Amino acid sequence: MTTIPTDLSALSVLAIGAHPDDIEILCGGTMARYAEAGATVTFAIATNGEVGGGDPDRAAIASRRFTEAKASTSRLGAELIWMGFPDEMLFNDRPTREAFIDAYRLSRADVVFVHSTDDYHPDHRVAGQVALDSRIPSAVPHVRTRYPALERIPHLFVMDTLGGIAFEPEFLIDISAQQPVKEELLRLHASQVDWMRHAYGDDYIADARRQAEVRAAGTDWAYVEGFRSVPTYPVTGGPELLPGPWLRQG
């Protein structure tokens, strides 16, 4: 078994999002910090986002969202894993779990960021649960998928929820310097900027900025992202894997 490197530049960091823009919204600043530190960063996106738009051609929406995801990850210098499951129809079944295990293995993840299982969206909740369920099997050689097993079970952090609802962060990460990058990544998801304004009357980027400001309340920082560490057996890491500066809540 290998050991987790203490140098962030030696880390492989995987973020798993249900939809093509979830990672940027919930941990885009933190992923930017990792990228700046020289870590290998991978975004794994479970669904193709095909219902997130007004075009009657769902395949065209999915194609555009893939293009936007590629632009965002390229801007960050990250890799992209596109699972391609139908939007709004993500389920905890064998094909989904195998795809998540493959995301762990293909990225050679040391640390993984996943959705909360208490998030508002069923795709988010399922993605969070499948990611948790795939953690140990990703390092079990007899669980055979397309890629070889990891040498070590990765450590997981749970991302904040949209609006911060039903989520109490354990760790707060300063993303003040990375907030402009985070907003740039979100603007690359141009179809969603338009769709959220049309469908819900929301300013997509302002909402993300406001949440980062709210999480920063009580700190000396302007913008913050919040996370919880997954403490389940076996414990293979902790806050030393986070890009600093960070604070522990409570």
Coordinates of C-alpha atoms in Angstrom, one line a residue:
M1 CA 0.0 0.0 0.0
T2 CA 1.2 3.5 -0.8
T3 CA 0.9 6.5 1.4
I4 CA -0.8 9.8 0.7
P5 CA 1.8 12.4 -0.3
T6 CA 2.0 15.5 1.9
D7 CA 2.9 17.7 -1.1
L8 CA -0.3 18.9 -2.8
S9 CA 1.5 18.8 -6.2
A10 CA 1.7 15.1 -5.8
L11 CA -2.0 14.6 -5.2
S12 CA -4.6 13.4 -7.7
V13 CA -7.9 15.1 -6.9
L14 CA -11.2 13.9 -8.2
A15 CA -14.5 15.9 -8.0
I16 CA -17.7 14.1 -8.9
G17 CA -20.7 16.1 -10.0
A18 CA -24.1 15.0 -11.1
H19 CA -24.4 17.7 -13.8
P20 CA -21.9 19.5 -16.0
D21 CA -21.7 22.7 -13.8
D22 CA -22.1 21.3 -10.3
I23 CA -18.4 21.1 -9.5
E24 CA -17.7 24.6 -10.5
I25 CA -20.7 25.9 -8.4
L26 CA -19.9 23.9 -5.3
C27 CA -16.1 23.6 -5.3
G28 CA -14.7 25.5 -8.3
G29 CA -12.6 27.8 -6.1
T30 CA -11.1 24.9 -4.2
M31 CA -10.3 23.0 -7.4
A32 CA -8.6 26.1 -8.7
R33 CA -6.5 26.2 -5.5
Y34 CA -5.5 22.6 -6.1
A35 CA -4.6 23.3 -9.7
E36 CA -2.5 26.3 -8.7
A37 CA -0.6 24.0 -6.3
G38 CA 0.2 21.6 -9.1
A39 CA -2.2 18.8 -8.2
T40 CA -3.7 16.7 -10.9
V41 CA -7.4 17.6 -11.0
T42 CA -10.2 15.6 -12.6
F43 CA -13.8 16.4 -13.0
A44 CA -16.2 13.4 -13.4
I45 CA -19.7 14.3 -14.5
A46 CA -22.4 11.7 -14.1
T47 CA -25.2 13.0 -16.4
N48 CA -25.2 14.6 -19.8
G49 CA -27.3 17.6 -18.8
E50 CA -29.8 17.0 -21.6
V51 CA -32.8 18.6 -19.9
G52 CA -31.0 21.8 -18.8
G53 CA -32.1 24.1 -21.7
G54 CA -34.9 25.2 -23.9
D55 CA -33.8 23.6 -27.2
P56 CA -36.4 20.9 -28.1
D57 CA -33.5 18.7 -29.3
R58 CA -32.2 17.2 -26.1
A59 CA -29.1 15.7 -27.9
A60 CA -28.2 19.2 -28.9
I61 CA -28.4 20.4 -25.3
A62 CA -26.2 17.5 -24.2
S63 CA -23.7 18.2 -26.9
R64 CA -23.5 21.9 -25.9
R65 CA -23.1 21.0 -22.3
F66 CA -20.3 18.6 -23.0
T67 CA -18.5 21.4 -25.0
E68 CA -19.0 23.8 -22.1
A69 CA -17.6 21.2 -19.6
K70 CA -14.6 20.7 -21.8
A71 CA -14.0 24.4 -22.0
S72 CA -14.2 24.7 -18.2
T73 CA -11.9 21.9 -17.4
S74 CA -9.4 23.0 -20.1
R75 CA -9.4 26.5 -18.6
L76 CA -8.5 24.9 -15.2
G77 CA -6.0 22.5 -16.7
A78 CA -8.1 19.6 -15.4
E79 CA -9.1 16.3 -17.0
L80 CA -12.8 15.5 -17.8
I81 CA -14.5 12.1 -17.3
W82 CA -18.0 12.2 -19.0
M83 CA -20.2 9.3 -17.9
G84 CA -23.2 10.3 -20.0
F85 CA -26.1 9.0 -17.9
P86 CA -29.5 10.6 -18.6
D87 CA -30.1 13.9 -16.8
E88 CA -32.8 13.7 -14.0
M89 CA -32.6 9.8 -14.2
L90 CA -29.5 8.9 -12.2
F91 CA -30.0 5.7 -10.2
N92 CA -28.0 3.7 -7.8
D93 CA -27.5 0.6 -9.8
R94 CA -24.7 -1.6 -11.0
P95 CA -23.8 0.3 -14.2
T96 CA -23.7 3.6 -12.3
R97 CA -21.6 2.2 -9.5
E98 CA -19.1 0.6 -12.0
A99 CA -18.9 4.0 -13.9
F100 CA -18.1 5.8 -10.6
I101 CA -15.5 3.1 -9.6
D102 CA -13.9 3.6 -13.0
A103 CA -13.8 7.4 -12.4
Y104 CA -11.9 6.7 -9.2
R105 CA -9.6 4.3 -10.9
L106 CA -9.0 6.3 -14.1
S107 CA -8.1 9.4 -12.2
R108 CA -6.0 7.4 -9.7
A109 CA -7.7 9.5 -7.0
D110 CA -6.1 10.3 -3.7
V111 CA -8.8 12.6 -2.5
V112 CA -12.4 12.9 -3.8
F113 CA -15.1 15.6 -3.5
V114 CA -18.7 14.4 -3.7
H115 CA -22.2 15.6 -3.4
S116 CA -24.1 15.6 -0.1
T117 CA -26.7 12.9 0.2
D118 CA -29.0 15.6 1.7
D119 CA -28.9 17.9 -1.3
Y120 CA -32.2 19.1 -2.9
H121 CA -31.8 17.3 -6.3
P122 CA -32.3 13.6 -6.7
D123 CA -29.4 13.3 -9.1
H124 CA -27.1 15.0 -6.5
R125 CA -28.3 12.7 -3.8
V126 CA -27.8 9.6 -5.9
A127 CA -24.4 10.8 -7.1
G128 CA -23.3 11.4 -3.5
Q129 CA -24.5 8.0 -2.3
V130 CA -22.9 6.1 -5.3
A131 CA -19.6 8.0 -4.8
L132 CA -19.6 7.0 -1.1
D133 CA -20.5 3.4 -2.0
S134 CA -17.7 3.3 -4.7
R135 CA -14.9 4.4 -2.4
I136 CA -13.8 1.1 -1.0
P137 CA -14.5 -1.0 -4.1
S138 CA -12.3 1.3 -6.1
A139 CA -9.3 -0.3 -4.3
V140 CA -10.5 -3.9 -4.3
P141 CA -8.7 -5.9 -7.1
H142 CA -11.4 -8.5 -7.3
V143 CA -14.0 -5.8 -8.2
R144 CA -13.2 -5.9 -11.8
T145 CA -14.0 -2.9 -14.1
R146 CA -12.2 -1.5 -17.1
Y147 CA -9.4 0.0 -15.1
P148 CA -7.0 -1.5 -12.5
A149 CA -7.8 -1.1 -8.8
L150 CA -6.4 1.8 -6.8
E151 CA -3.5 1.0 -4.5
R152 CA -5.1 2.9 -1.7
I153 CA -8.6 3.8 -0.6
P154 CA -9.0 7.5 -1.2
H155 CA -10.3 10.0 1.3
L156 CA -13.6 11.8 0.7
F157 CA -14.9 15.3 1.3
V158 CA -18.5 16.2 0.9
M159 CA -19.3 19.4 -0.9
D160 CA -21.7 22.1 0.2
T161 CA -25.3 22.0 -1.0
L162 CA -26.9 24.6 -3.3
G163 CA -28.0 27.4 -1.0
G164 CA -26.2 25.8 1.9
I165 CA -29.5 24.0 2.9
A166 CA -29.2 21.1 5.3
F167 CA -25.4 21.4 5.4
E168 CA -23.1 22.5 8.2
P169 CA -19.5 22.8 6.9
E170 CA -16.8 21.3 9.0
F171 CA -14.0 23.0 7.0
L172 CA -14.0 26.4 5.4
I173 CA -11.5 27.1 2.6
D174 CA -10.5 30.6 1.6
I175 CA -11.1 31.0 -2.1
S176 CA -10.9 34.8 -2.2
A177 CA -8.1 34.9 -4.7
Q178 CA -9.8 32.1 -6.8
Q179 CA -13.4 33.6 -6.9
P180 CA -12.7 35.4 -10.2
V181 CA -11.5 32.1 -11.7
K182 CA -14.6 30.3 -10.3
E183 CA -16.8 32.9 -11.9
E184 CA -14.9 32.6 -15.2
L185 CA -15.5 28.8 -15.2
L186 CA -19.2 29.4 -14.5
R187 CA -19.5 31.8 -17.4
L188 CA -18.1 29.1 -19.7
H189 CA -21.3 27.2 -19.0
A190 CA -23.1 29.9 -21.0
S191 CA -26.1 27.8 -21.7
Q192 CA -26.8 27.5 -18.0
V193 CA -26.4 31.2 -17.4
D194 CA -29.1 31.7 -20.0
W195 CA -31.3 28.8 -18.9
M196 CA -31.3 29.6 -15.2
R197 CA -32.3 33.2 -16.0
H198 CA -35.0 32.1 -18.4
A199 CA -36.4 29.1 -16.3
Y200 CA -36.1 30.4 -12.7
G201 CA -35.2 34.1 -13.0
D202 CA -31.9 33.4 -11.2
D203 CA -28.6 35.1 -11.7
Y204 CA -26.6 31.9 -11.8
I205 CA -23.2 33.5 -11.0
A206 CA -24.5 36.0 -8.5
D207 CA -26.1 33.1 -6.6
A208 CA -22.7 31.2 -6.4
R209 CA -21.0 34.4 -5.3
R210 CA -23.6 35.1 -2.6
Q211 CA -23.2 31.6 -1.2
A212 CA -19.4 32.0 -1.0
E213 CA -19.9 35.4 0.8
V214 CA -22.3 33.8 3.3
R215 CA -19.9 31.0 4.1
A216 CA -17.2 33.6 4.6
A217 CA -19.2 35.3 7.4
G218 CA -17.2 35.4 10.6
T219 CA -13.8 34.8 8.9
D220 CA -11.3 37.3 7.6
W221 CA -11.9 36.2 4.0
A222 CA -14.2 37.5 1.3
Y223 CA -15.2 34.2 -0.3
V224 CA -15.3 30.7 1.2
E225 CA -16.3 27.2 0.2
G226 CA -17.4 24.7 2.8
F227 CA -16.9 20.9 3.1
R228 CA -17.3 18.0 5.5
S229 CA -14.7 15.2 5.8
V230 CA -16.1 11.6 5.5
P231 CA -15.0 9.8 8.7
T232 CA -16.0 6.3 7.7
Y233 CA -13.7 3.3 8.1
P234 CA -11.0 3.1 7.0
V235 CA -9.8 6.6 7.6
T236 CA -7.2 7.3 4.9
G237 CA -6.8 11.1 5.2
G238 CA -8.0 14.3 6.7
P239 CA -7.7 18.1 6.5
E240 CA -4.0 17.9 5.6
L241 CA -5.2 17.0 2.1
L242 CA -7.1 20.4 1.7
P243 CA -5.5 23.3 0.0
G244 CA -4.9 26.0 2.6
P245 CA -5.7 28.3 4.2
W246 CA -8.7 26.7 5.8
L247 CA -10.5 26.8 9.1
R248 CA -12.2 24.1 11.1
Q249 CA -15.7 24.9 12.3
G250 CA -16.7 24.3 15.9

